[in-house]
PDB file of C-alpha atoms in Angstrom:
ATOM      1  CA  MET C  23       6.665 -40.619  -0.869  1.00 74.00           C
ATOM      2  CA  ASN C  24       3.194 -39.119  -0.394  1.00 91.00           C
ATOM      3  CA  SER C  25       2.030 -36.394  -2.742  1.00 96.00           C
ATOM      4  CA  VAL C  26      -0.466 -33.550  -2.543  1.00 98.00           C
ATOM      5  CA  THR C  27      -2.547 -32.376  -5.486  1.00 97.00           C
ATOM      6  CA  LEU C  28      -2.560 -28.678  -6.345  1.00 97.00           C
ATOM      7  CA  PRO C  29      -5.848 -27.080  -7.492  1.00 94.00           C
ATOM      8  CA  GLY C  30      -4.819 -27.407 -11.149  1.00 90.00           C
ATOM      9  CA  GLY C  31      -4.271 -31.146 -10.771  1.00 96.00           C
ATOM     10  CA  GLU C  32      -0.478 -31.242 -10.530  1.00 97.00           C
ATOM     11  CA  LYS C  33       0.888 -33.567  -7.858  1.00 97.00           C
ATOM     12  CA  VAL C  34       3.745 -32.306  -5.699  1.00 98.00           C
ATOM     13  CA  PRO C  35       5.711 -34.064  -2.934  1.00 97.00           C
ATOM     14  CA  ALA C  36       4.165 -33.891   0.537  1.00 98.00           C
ATOM     15  CA  LEU C  37       7.641 -33.645   2.089  1.00 98.00           C
ATOM     16  CA  GLY C  38      10.092 -30.920   1.182  1.00 98.00           C
ATOM     17  CA  LEU C  39      13.082 -29.071   2.591  1.00 98.00           C
ATOM     18  CA  GLY C  40      12.824 -25.631   4.148  1.00 98.00           C
ATOM     19  CA  THR C  41      15.668 -23.110   4.057  1.00 98.00           C
ATOM     20  CA  TRP C  42      14.678 -20.555   6.708  1.00 97.00           C
ATOM     21  CA  ARG C  43      17.802 -19.135   8.395  1.00 96.00           C
ATOM     22  CA  MET C  44      20.031 -20.386   5.581  1.00 98.00           C
ATOM     23  CA  GLY C  45      22.191 -17.912   3.685  1.00 97.00           C
ATOM     24  CA  GLU C  46      22.798 -15.710   6.735  1.00 97.00           C
ATOM     25  CA  ARG C  47      26.441 -16.598   7.444  1.00 96.00           C
ATOM     26  CA  LYS C  48      29.197 -17.068   4.881  1.00 95.00           C
ATOM     27  CA  ARG C  49      30.988 -19.611   7.036  1.00 96.00           C
ATOM     28  CA  ALA C  50      27.883 -21.830   7.004  1.00 97.00           C
ATOM     29  CA  ARG C  51      27.417 -21.634   3.229  1.00 97.00           C
ATOM     30  CA  ALA C  52      29.260 -24.847   2.310  1.00 98.00           C
ATOM     31  CA  ASP C  53      27.366 -26.894   4.909  1.00 98.00           C
ATOM     32  CA  GLU C  54      24.037 -25.464   3.789  1.00 98.00           C
ATOM     33  CA  VAL C  55      24.709 -26.190   0.133  1.00 98.00           C
ATOM     34  CA  ALA C  56      25.790 -29.715   1.057  1.00 98.00           C
ATOM     35  CA  ALA C  57      22.586 -30.217   3.070  1.00 98.00           C
ATOM     36  CA  VAL C  58      20.349 -29.244   0.164  1.00 98.00           C
ATOM     37  CA  ARG C  59      22.349 -31.447  -2.196  1.00 98.00           C
ATOM     38  CA  LEU C  60      22.108 -34.390   0.207  1.00 98.00           C
ATOM     39  CA  ALA C  61      18.358 -33.934   0.537  1.00 98.00           C
ATOM     40  CA  ILE C  62      18.025 -34.045  -3.245  1.00 98.00           C
ATOM     41  CA  ASP C  63      20.267 -37.117  -3.408  1.00 98.00           C
ATOM     42  CA  LEU C  64      17.974 -38.815  -0.889  1.00 97.00           C
ATOM     43  CA  GLY C  65      14.836 -38.064  -2.884  1.00 97.00           C
ATOM     44  CA  ILE C  66      13.609 -34.635  -1.800  1.00 98.00           C
ATOM     45  CA  ARG C  67      12.170 -32.775  -4.770  1.00 98.00           C
ATOM     46  CA  LEU C  68      10.445 -29.761  -3.180  1.00 98.00           C
ATOM     47  CA  ILE C  69      12.622 -26.920  -1.878  1.00 98.00           C
ATOM     48  CA  ASP C  70      11.117 -23.920  -0.054  1.00 98.00           C
ATOM     49  CA  THR C  71      12.889 -20.572   0.202  1.00 98.00           C
ATOM     50  CA  ALA C  72      12.142 -16.824   0.194  1.00 98.00           C
ATOM     51  CA  GLU C  73      13.679 -13.489  -0.689  1.00 98.00           C
ATOM     52  CA  MET C  74      13.577 -12.648   3.027  1.00 98.00           C
ATOM     53  CA  TYR C  75      15.765 -15.577   4.121  1.00 98.00           C
ATOM     54  CA  GLY C  76      19.258 -14.226   4.523  1.00 98.00           C
ATOM     55  CA  ASP C  77      18.290 -11.217   2.376  1.00 98.00           C
ATOM     56  CA  GLY C  78      18.298 -13.503  -0.635  1.00 98.00           C
ATOM     57  CA  GLY C  79      21.191 -15.611   0.626  1.00 98.00           C
ATOM     58  CA  ALA C  80      19.032 -18.716   0.996  1.00 98.00           C
ATOM     59  CA  GLU C  81      17.967 -18.467  -2.649  1.00 98.00           C
ATOM     60  CA  GLU C  82      21.661 -18.329  -3.585  1.00 98.00           C
ATOM     61  CA  VAL C  83      22.288 -21.454  -1.483  1.00 98.00           C
ATOM     62  CA  VAL C  84      19.463 -23.209  -3.329  1.00 98.00           C
ATOM     63  CA  ALA C  85      20.884 -22.102  -6.692  1.00 98.00           C
ATOM     64  CA  GLU C  86      24.310 -23.530  -5.925  1.00 98.00           C
ATOM     65  CA  ALA C  87      22.912 -26.766  -4.534  1.00 98.00           C
ATOM     66  CA  THR C  88      20.517 -27.378  -7.411  1.00 98.00           C
ATOM     67  CA  GLU C  89      22.864 -26.550 -10.293  1.00 97.00           C
ATOM     68  CA  GLY C  90      22.352 -29.109 -13.048  1.00 96.00           C
ATOM     69  CA  ARG C  91      19.308 -30.624 -11.317  1.00 96.00           C
ATOM     70  CA  ARG C  92      16.690 -27.926 -11.713  1.00 95.00           C
ATOM     71  CA  GLU C  93      14.415 -29.936 -14.012  1.00 95.00           C
ATOM     72  CA  ASP C  94      13.745 -32.513 -11.276  1.00 92.00           C
ATOM     73  CA  LEU C  95      12.691 -29.999  -8.641  1.00 98.00           C
ATOM     74  CA  PHE C  96       9.682 -28.004  -7.468  1.00 98.00           C
ATOM     75  CA  ILE C  97      11.004 -24.703  -6.095  1.00 98.00           C
ATOM     76  CA  VAL C  98       8.938 -22.405  -3.877  1.00 98.00           C
ATOM     77  CA  SER C  99       9.857 -18.812  -3.074  1.00 99.00           C
ATOM     78  CA  LYS C 100       8.101 -15.795  -1.585  1.00 98.00           C
ATOM     79  CA  VAL C 101       7.734 -12.065  -2.063  1.00 98.00           C
ATOM     80  CA  LEU C 102       7.804  -9.756   0.946  1.00 98.00           C
ATOM     81  CA  PRO C 103       4.609  -7.751   1.513  1.00 98.00           C
ATOM     82  CA  GLY C 104       6.583  -4.516   1.223  1.00 98.00           C
ATOM     83  CA  ASN C 105       7.474  -5.541  -2.344  1.00 98.00           C
ATOM     84  CA  SER C 106       4.028  -6.820  -3.313  1.00 98.00           C
ATOM     85  CA  SER C 107       2.701  -3.958  -5.448  1.00 98.00           C
ATOM     86  CA  ARG C 108       2.183  -4.746  -9.141  1.00 98.00           C
ATOM     87  CA  ALA C 109       5.573  -3.443 -10.186  1.00 98.00           C
ATOM     88  CA  GLY C 110       7.243  -4.450  -6.950  1.00 98.00           C
ATOM     89  CA  THR C 111       6.132  -8.076  -7.180  1.00 98.00           C
ATOM     90  CA  ILE C 112       7.427  -8.383 -10.719  1.00 98.00           C
ATOM     91  CA  SER C 113      10.768  -6.801  -9.802  1.00 98.00           C
ATOM     92  CA  ALA C 114      11.107  -8.965  -6.689  1.00 98.00           C
ATOM     93  CA  CYS C 115      10.374 -12.101  -8.701  1.00 98.00           C
ATOM     94  CA  GLU C 116      13.006 -11.185 -11.275  1.00 98.00           C
ATOM     95  CA  ARG C 117      15.565 -10.688  -8.484  1.00 98.00           C
ATOM     96  CA  SER C 118      14.651 -14.081  -7.006  1.00 98.00           C
ATOM     97  CA  LEU C 119      14.952 -15.721 -10.420  1.00 98.00           C
ATOM     98  CA  ALA C 120      18.430 -14.240 -10.795  1.00 98.00           C
ATOM     99  CA  ARG C 121      19.525 -15.441  -7.347  1.00 98.00           C
ATOM    100  CA  LEU C 122      18.026 -18.888  -7.969  1.00 98.00           C
ATOM    101  CA  ARG C 123      19.649 -19.015 -11.445  1.00 98.00           C
ATOM    102  CA  THR C 124      16.456 -20.323 -12.972  1.00 98.00           C
ATOM    103  CA  ASP C 125      13.940 -19.156 -15.543  1.00 98.00           C
ATOM    104  CA  ARG C 126      10.841 -19.910 -13.449  1.00 98.00           C
ATOM    105  CA  ILE C 127       9.626 -20.411  -9.881  1.00 98.00           C
ATOM    106  CA  ASP C 128       7.211 -23.304  -9.497  1.00 98.00           C
ATOM    107  CA  LEU C 129       5.206 -21.729  -6.655  1.00 98.00           C
ATOM    108  CA  TYR C 130       5.479 -18.051  -5.718  1.00 98.00           C
ATOM    109  CA  LEU C 131       3.881 -16.937  -2.448  1.00 98.00           C
ATOM    110  CA  LEU C 132       2.988 -13.646  -0.795  1.00 98.00           C
ATOM    111  CA  HIS C 133       4.980 -14.102   2.436  1.00 98.00           C
ATOM    112  CA  TRP C 134       2.355 -12.480   4.618  1.00 98.00           C
ATOM    113  CA  ARG C 135      -0.364  -9.936   4.165  1.00 96.00           C
ATOM    114  CA  GLY C 136       0.676  -6.288   4.157  1.00 96.00           C
ATOM    115  CA  THR C 137      -0.950  -3.025   3.153  1.00 97.00           C
ATOM    116  CA  VAL C 138      -0.945  -3.561  -0.605  1.00 97.00           C
ATOM    117  CA  PRO C 139      -4.438  -4.554  -1.849  1.00 96.00           C
ATOM    118  CA  LEU C 140      -4.588  -8.287  -2.533  1.00 96.00           C
ATOM    119  CA  ALA C 141      -6.001  -7.671  -6.019  1.00 95.00           C
ATOM    120  CA  GLU C 142      -2.875  -5.754  -6.966  1.00 96.00           C
ATOM    121  CA  THR C 143      -0.559  -8.568  -5.898  1.00 97.00           C
ATOM    122  CA  VAL C 144      -2.722 -11.162  -7.633  1.00 97.00           C
ATOM    123  CA  ASP C 145      -2.636  -9.098 -10.831  1.00 97.00           C
ATOM    124  CA  ALA C 146       1.167  -9.216 -10.681  1.00 98.00           C
ATOM    125  CA  PHE C 147       1.143 -12.964 -10.026  1.00 98.00           C
ATOM    126  CA  GLU C 148      -1.099 -13.506 -13.041  1.00 97.00           C
ATOM    127  CA  ARG C 149       1.197 -11.435 -15.251  1.00 98.00           C
ATOM    128  CA  LEU C 150       4.198 -13.445 -14.034  1.00 98.00           C
ATOM    129  CA  GLN C 151       2.292 -16.620 -14.904  1.00 98.00           C
ATOM    130  CA  ARG C 152       1.480 -15.363 -18.388  1.00 98.00           C
ATOM    131  CA  ASP C 153       5.147 -14.487 -18.880  1.00 98.00           C
ATOM    132  CA  GLY C 154       6.221 -17.975 -17.757  1.00 98.00           C
ATOM    133  CA  LYS C 155       8.218 -16.692 -14.783  1.00 98.00           C
ATOM    134  CA  ILE C 156       6.086 -18.513 -12.215  1.00 98.00           C
ATOM    135  CA  ARG C 157       3.963 -21.634 -12.640  1.00 98.00           C
ATOM    136  CA  HIS C 158       1.640 -21.294  -9.636  1.00 98.00           C
ATOM    137  CA  TRP C 159       1.015 -18.650  -6.999  1.00 98.00           C
ATOM    138  CA  GLY C 160      -0.218 -18.727  -3.432  1.00 98.00           C
ATOM    139  CA  VAL C 161      -0.024 -17.065  -0.045  1.00 98.00           C
ATOM    140  CA  SER C 162       1.547 -17.561   3.371  1.00 98.00           C
ATOM    141  CA  ASN C 163       0.406 -16.745   6.908  1.00 98.00           C
ATOM    142  CA  PHE C 164      -3.204 -16.156   5.814  1.00 98.00           C
ATOM    143  CA  ASP C 165      -5.930 -17.014   8.302  1.00 97.00           C
ATOM    144  CA  ALA C 166      -9.440 -18.179   7.403  1.00 97.00           C
ATOM    145  CA  ALA C 167     -10.818 -14.645   7.076  1.00 96.00           C
ATOM    146  CA  ASP C 168      -7.914 -13.651   4.803  1.00 96.00           C
ATOM    147  CA  MET C 169      -8.514 -16.692   2.606  1.00 97.00           C
ATOM    148  CA  ALA C 170     -12.228 -15.989   2.362  1.00 95.00           C
ATOM    149  CA  GLU C 171     -11.504 -12.399   1.321  1.00 95.00           C
ATOM    150  CA  LEU C 172      -8.944 -13.552  -1.243  1.00 96.00           C
ATOM    151  CA  TRP C 173     -11.466 -16.031  -2.638  1.00 94.00           C
ATOM    152  CA  LYS C 174     -14.046 -13.326  -3.242  1.00 92.00           C
ATOM    153  CA  GLY C 175     -11.654 -11.622  -5.623  1.00 85.00           C
ATOM    154  CA  ALA C 176      -9.331 -13.467  -7.985  1.00 77.00           C
ATOM    155  CA  GLY C 177      -8.173 -15.947  -5.359  1.00 76.00           C
ATOM    156  CA  ARG C 178      -9.603 -19.112  -6.879  1.00 85.00           C
ATOM    157  CA  ALA C 179      -6.267 -19.763  -8.564  1.00 94.00           C
ATOM    158  CA  CYS C 180      -4.460 -19.769  -5.186  1.00 97.00           C
ATOM    159  CA  ALA C 181      -2.398 -22.962  -5.151  1.00 97.00           C
ATOM    160  CA  ALA C 182      -1.399 -23.106  -1.458  1.00 98.00           C
ATOM    161  CA  ASN C 183      -1.279 -21.325   1.884  1.00 98.00           C
ATOM    162  CA  GLN C 184       1.872 -21.780   3.966  1.00 98.00           C
ATOM    163  CA  VAL C 185       1.362 -21.526   7.735  1.00 98.00           C
ATOM    164  CA  TYR C 186       2.956 -22.489  11.046  1.00 98.00           C
ATOM    165  CA  TYR C 187       1.559 -25.952  11.788  1.00 98.00           C
ATOM    166  CA  SER C 188       2.797 -28.793  13.948  1.00 98.00           C
ATOM    167  CA  ALA C 189       1.439 -31.439  16.301  1.00 98.00           C
ATOM    168  CA  SER C 190       1.853 -28.977  19.159  1.00 98.00           C
ATOM    169  CA  ARG C 191       0.532 -25.943  17.235  1.00 98.00           C
ATOM    170  CA  ARG C 192      -2.826 -27.096  15.898  1.00 98.00           C
ATOM    171  CA  GLY C 193      -4.860 -23.895  15.948  1.00 98.00           C
ATOM    172  CA  VAL C 194      -5.234 -23.922  12.157  1.00 98.00           C
ATOM    173  CA  GLU C 195      -7.293 -27.103  12.418  1.00 98.00           C
ATOM    174  CA  PHE C 196     -10.281 -25.264  13.894  1.00 98.00           C
ATOM    175  CA  ASP C 197     -11.244 -23.135  10.908  1.00 97.00           C
ATOM    176  CA  LEU C 198      -8.417 -22.605   8.408  1.00 98.00           C
ATOM    177  CA  LEU C 199      -7.677 -26.202   7.389  1.00 98.00           C
ATOM    178  CA  PRO C 200     -11.368 -27.100   7.006  1.00 98.00           C
ATOM    179  CA  TRP C 201     -11.855 -24.029   4.814  1.00 97.00           C
ATOM    180  CA  GLN C 202      -8.854 -24.923   2.675  1.00 97.00           C
ATOM    181  CA  ARG C 203      -9.953 -28.539   2.301  1.00 97.00           C
ATOM    182  CA  ASP C 204     -13.436 -27.420   1.274  1.00 97.00           C
ATOM    183  CA  HIS C 205     -11.833 -25.206  -1.386  1.00 96.00           C
ATOM    184  CA  ASP C 206      -9.086 -27.680  -2.421  1.00 96.00           C
ATOM    185  CA  VAL C 207      -6.238 -25.403  -1.324  1.00 97.00           C
ATOM    186  CA  PRO C 208      -3.271 -27.374   0.086  1.00 98.00           C
ATOM    187  CA  THR C 209      -1.558 -26.328   3.307  1.00 98.00           C
ATOM    188  CA  MET C 210       2.221 -26.024   3.531  1.00 98.00           C
ATOM    189  CA  ALA C 211       3.337 -26.546   7.134  1.00 98.00           C
ATOM    190  CA  TYR C 212       6.425 -24.634   8.222  1.00 98.00           C
ATOM    191  CA  CYS C 213       8.127 -25.209  11.582  1.00 97.00           C
ATOM    192  CA  PRO C 214       6.768 -28.794  11.692  1.00 98.00           C
ATOM    193  CA  LEU C 215       8.975 -29.500  14.731  1.00 98.00           C
ATOM    194  CA  ASP C 216       7.723 -26.366  16.523  1.00 97.00           C
ATOM    195  CA  GLN C 217      11.205 -24.827  16.256  1.00 95.00           C
ATOM    196  CA  GLY C 218      12.842 -28.030  17.499  1.00 95.00           C
ATOM    197  CA  GLN C 219      10.740 -28.596  20.592  1.00 97.00           C
ATOM    198  CA  LEU C 220       9.047 -31.736  19.283  1.00 98.00           C
ATOM    199  CA  ALA C 221      12.381 -33.454  18.637  1.00 97.00           C
ATOM    200  CA  SER C 222      12.676 -34.090  22.374  1.00 98.00           C
ATOM    201  CA  ASP C 223       9.016 -34.744  23.200  1.00 98.00           C
ATOM    202  CA  ALA C 224       8.663 -37.859  25.341  1.00 98.00           C
ATOM    203  CA  THR C 225       5.314 -38.934  23.897  1.00 98.00           C
ATOM    204  CA  LEU C 226       6.527 -38.687  20.325  1.00 98.00           C
ATOM    205  CA  ALA C 227       9.692 -40.557  21.310  1.00 98.00           C
ATOM    206  CA  GLU C 228       7.539 -43.326  22.801  1.00 98.00           C
ATOM    207  CA  ILE C 229       5.557 -43.610  19.583  1.00 98.00           C
ATOM    208  CA  GLY C 230       8.781 -43.578  17.581  1.00 98.00           C
ATOM    209  CA  ALA C 231      10.269 -46.377  19.653  1.00 98.00           C
ATOM    210  CA  ARG C 232       7.487 -48.663  18.441  1.00 98.00           C
ATOM    211  CA  HIS C 233       8.511 -47.951  14.842  1.00 98.00           C
ATOM    212  CA  GLY C 234      12.268 -47.643  15.162  1.00 98.00           C
ATOM    213  CA  ALA C 235      11.951 -43.913  14.539  1.00 98.00           C
ATOM    214  CA  SER C 236      12.829 -40.670  16.313  1.00 98.00           C
ATOM    215  CA  ALA C 237      10.442 -38.192  17.912  1.00 98.00           C
ATOM    216  CA  ALA C 238      11.224 -35.733  15.106  1.00 98.00           C
ATOM    217  CA  GLN C 239      10.294 -38.315  12.486  1.00 98.00           C
ATOM    218  CA  VAL C 240       6.998 -38.975  14.264  1.00 98.00           C
ATOM    219  CA  ALA C 241       6.222 -35.230  14.308  1.00 98.00           C
ATOM    220  CA  ILE C 242       6.796 -34.991  10.556  1.00 98.00           C
ATOM    221  CA  ALA C 243       4.972 -38.242   9.806  1.00 98.00           C
ATOM    222  CA  TRP C 244       2.004 -36.969  11.819  1.00 98.00           C
ATOM    223  CA  LEU C 245       1.776 -33.939   9.514  1.00 98.00           C
ATOM    224  CA  LEU C 246       2.107 -36.106   6.420  1.00 98.00           C
ATOM    225  CA  ALA C 247      -0.874 -38.119   7.673  1.00 97.00           C
ATOM    226  CA  GLN C 248      -3.059 -34.995   7.501  1.00 97.00           C
ATOM    227  CA  SER C 249      -5.033 -34.552   4.294  1.00 96.00           C
ATOM    228  CA  GLY C 250      -3.713 -31.939   1.885  1.00 97.00           C
ATOM    229  CA  VAL C 251      -0.666 -31.011   3.970  1.00 98.00           C
ATOM    230  CA  ILE C 252       2.920 -30.498   2.757  1.00 98.00           C
ATOM    231  CA  ALA C 253       5.628 -30.448   5.453  1.00 98.00           C
ATOM    232  CA  ILE C 254       8.810 -28.427   4.909  1.00 98.00           C
ATOM    233  CA  PRO C 255      11.237 -29.084   7.792  1.00 98.00           C
ATOM    234  CA  LYS C 256      14.662 -27.462   7.666  1.00 97.00           C
ATOM    235  CA  ALA C 257      17.882 -29.388   8.261  1.00 97.00           C
ATOM    236  CA  VAL C 258      21.572 -28.658   7.751  1.00 97.00           C
ATOM    237  CA  ARG C 259      23.451 -31.378   9.615  1.00 97.00           C
ATOM    238  CA  PRO C 260      23.669 -34.536   7.458  1.00 98.00           C
ATOM    239  CA  GLU C 261      22.169 -36.753  10.143  1.00 98.00           C
ATOM    240  CA  HIS C 262      19.180 -34.421  10.420  1.00 97.00           C
ATOM    241  CA  VAL C 263      18.693 -34.402   6.647  1.00 98.00           C
ATOM    242  CA  ARG C 264      18.658 -38.205   6.641  1.00 98.00           C
ATOM    243  CA  GLU C 265      16.268 -38.176   9.585  1.00 98.00           C
ATOM    244  CA  LEU C 266      13.730 -35.909   7.911  1.00 96.00           C
ATOM    245  CA  VAL C 267      13.841 -37.896   4.669  1.00 97.00           C
ATOM    246  CA  GLY C 268      13.270 -41.066   6.686  1.00 97.00           C
ATOM    247  CA  ALA C 269      10.111 -39.529   8.105  1.00 98.00           C
ATOM    248  CA  GLY C 270       8.574 -39.754   4.652  1.00 96.00           C
ATOM    249  CA  ARG C 271       8.632 -43.550   4.923  1.00 96.00           C
ATOM    250  CA  LEU C 272       7.066 -43.684   8.393  1.00 97.00           C
ATOM    251  CA  ARG C 273       3.378 -44.598   8.595  1.00 97.00           C
ATOM    252  CA  LEU C 274       1.578 -43.976  11.880  1.00 98.00           C
ATOM    253  CA  ASP C 275      -1.376 -46.163  12.827  1.00 98.00           C
ATOM    254  CA  ASP C 276      -4.645 -45.175  14.468  1.00 98.00           C
ATOM    255  CA  ALA C 277      -3.282 -45.854  17.948  1.00 98.00           C
ATOM    256  CA  ASP C 278      -0.313 -43.580  17.278  1.00 98.00           C
ATOM    257  CA  LEU C 279      -2.545 -40.785  16.028  1.00 98.00           C
ATOM    258  CA  ALA C 280      -4.843 -41.124  19.040  1.00 98.00           C
ATOM    259  CA  GLN C 281      -1.834 -40.880  21.358  1.00 98.00           C
ATOM    260  CA  VAL C 282      -0.741 -37.660  19.652  1.00 98.00           C
ATOM    261  CA  ASP C 283      -4.266 -36.299  20.131  1.00 98.00           C
ATOM    262  CA  ARG C 284      -4.107 -37.039  23.834  1.00 98.00           C
ATOM    263  CA  ARG C 285      -0.727 -35.319  24.130  1.00 98.00           C
ATOM    264  CA  PHE C 286      -1.682 -32.369  21.921  1.00 98.00           C
ATOM    265  CA  PRO C 287      -5.507 -32.099  21.758  1.00 98.00           C
ATOM    266  CA  PRO C 288      -7.125 -30.542  18.689  1.00 97.00           C
ATOM    267  CA  PRO C 289      -8.329 -26.955  19.168  1.00 97.00           C
ATOM    268  CA  LYS C 290     -11.836 -26.314  20.489  1.00 97.00           C
ATOM    269  CA  ARG C 291     -12.011 -22.675  19.466  1.00 97.00           C
ATOM    270  CA  ALA C 292     -10.514 -20.299  16.928  1.00 94.00           C
ATOM    271  CA  GLN C 293      -6.957 -19.189  17.628  1.00 94.00           C
ATOM    272  CA  PRO C 294      -4.714 -16.558  16.060  1.00 93.00           C
ATOM    273  CA  LEU C 295      -2.109 -17.856  13.626  1.00 94.00           C
ATOM    274  CA  ALA C 296       1.329 -18.602  15.029  1.00 92.00           C
ATOM    275  CA  ILE C 297       3.815 -16.639  12.931  1.00 91.00           C
ATOM    276  CA  VAL C 298       7.618 -16.508  13.011  1.00 88.00           C
TER     277      VAL C 298
END
């Protein structure tokens, strides 16, 4: 499986499992836990979650699914902007650690920018690092201007920026991705199937047919072909978990990539971030 190098030199998997919308319904809990366990069984080692997902329920799903296997995994979680003051970030992290039943979070992100000064949140992240409660910190839903502002302060330790990015939502390619590549900040792509729309795209299905793959696998493989990008699709049904893991083995050729460009042209001007 491809890997992406964090600014400090650590390599992490380029394909992970997202958990957005998990932990919201008790009756779905067993299926969600089983999905995360299956993904791990099939080789997934990066799991993305957040305190916001299911009001902490997704972190509890991850805890149950990863029991006894924590040492093999790279776990990402996020603090809500309303909790991102110095004291609030530390308290939120401790609550996430308790729900995740772990002693550290591998990558802790500010979920999106709020009203708390960035320097205050970064100070809290650095304290959490010193205390061994997080290993790396980063941000989510930051555009190019936000990243440039962060960089002017203490942002040079930022390990990643997680944004909405898919073959059909390429606005970040105009200015944000080039900025991040110039500064060696990886991009984590959430909603890589554009909330499921790409799974039924005829062009991607045509490309997939040449490789014995599905349209969804092509959409994920396209992201994995982009430099410095980590894709975190979500799946619960076993067949979808197997499908997303299979995407990590799919290699698109130049003709495939050109066909995607014709279907979904790269942006020609700056665009606002897509956020869900």
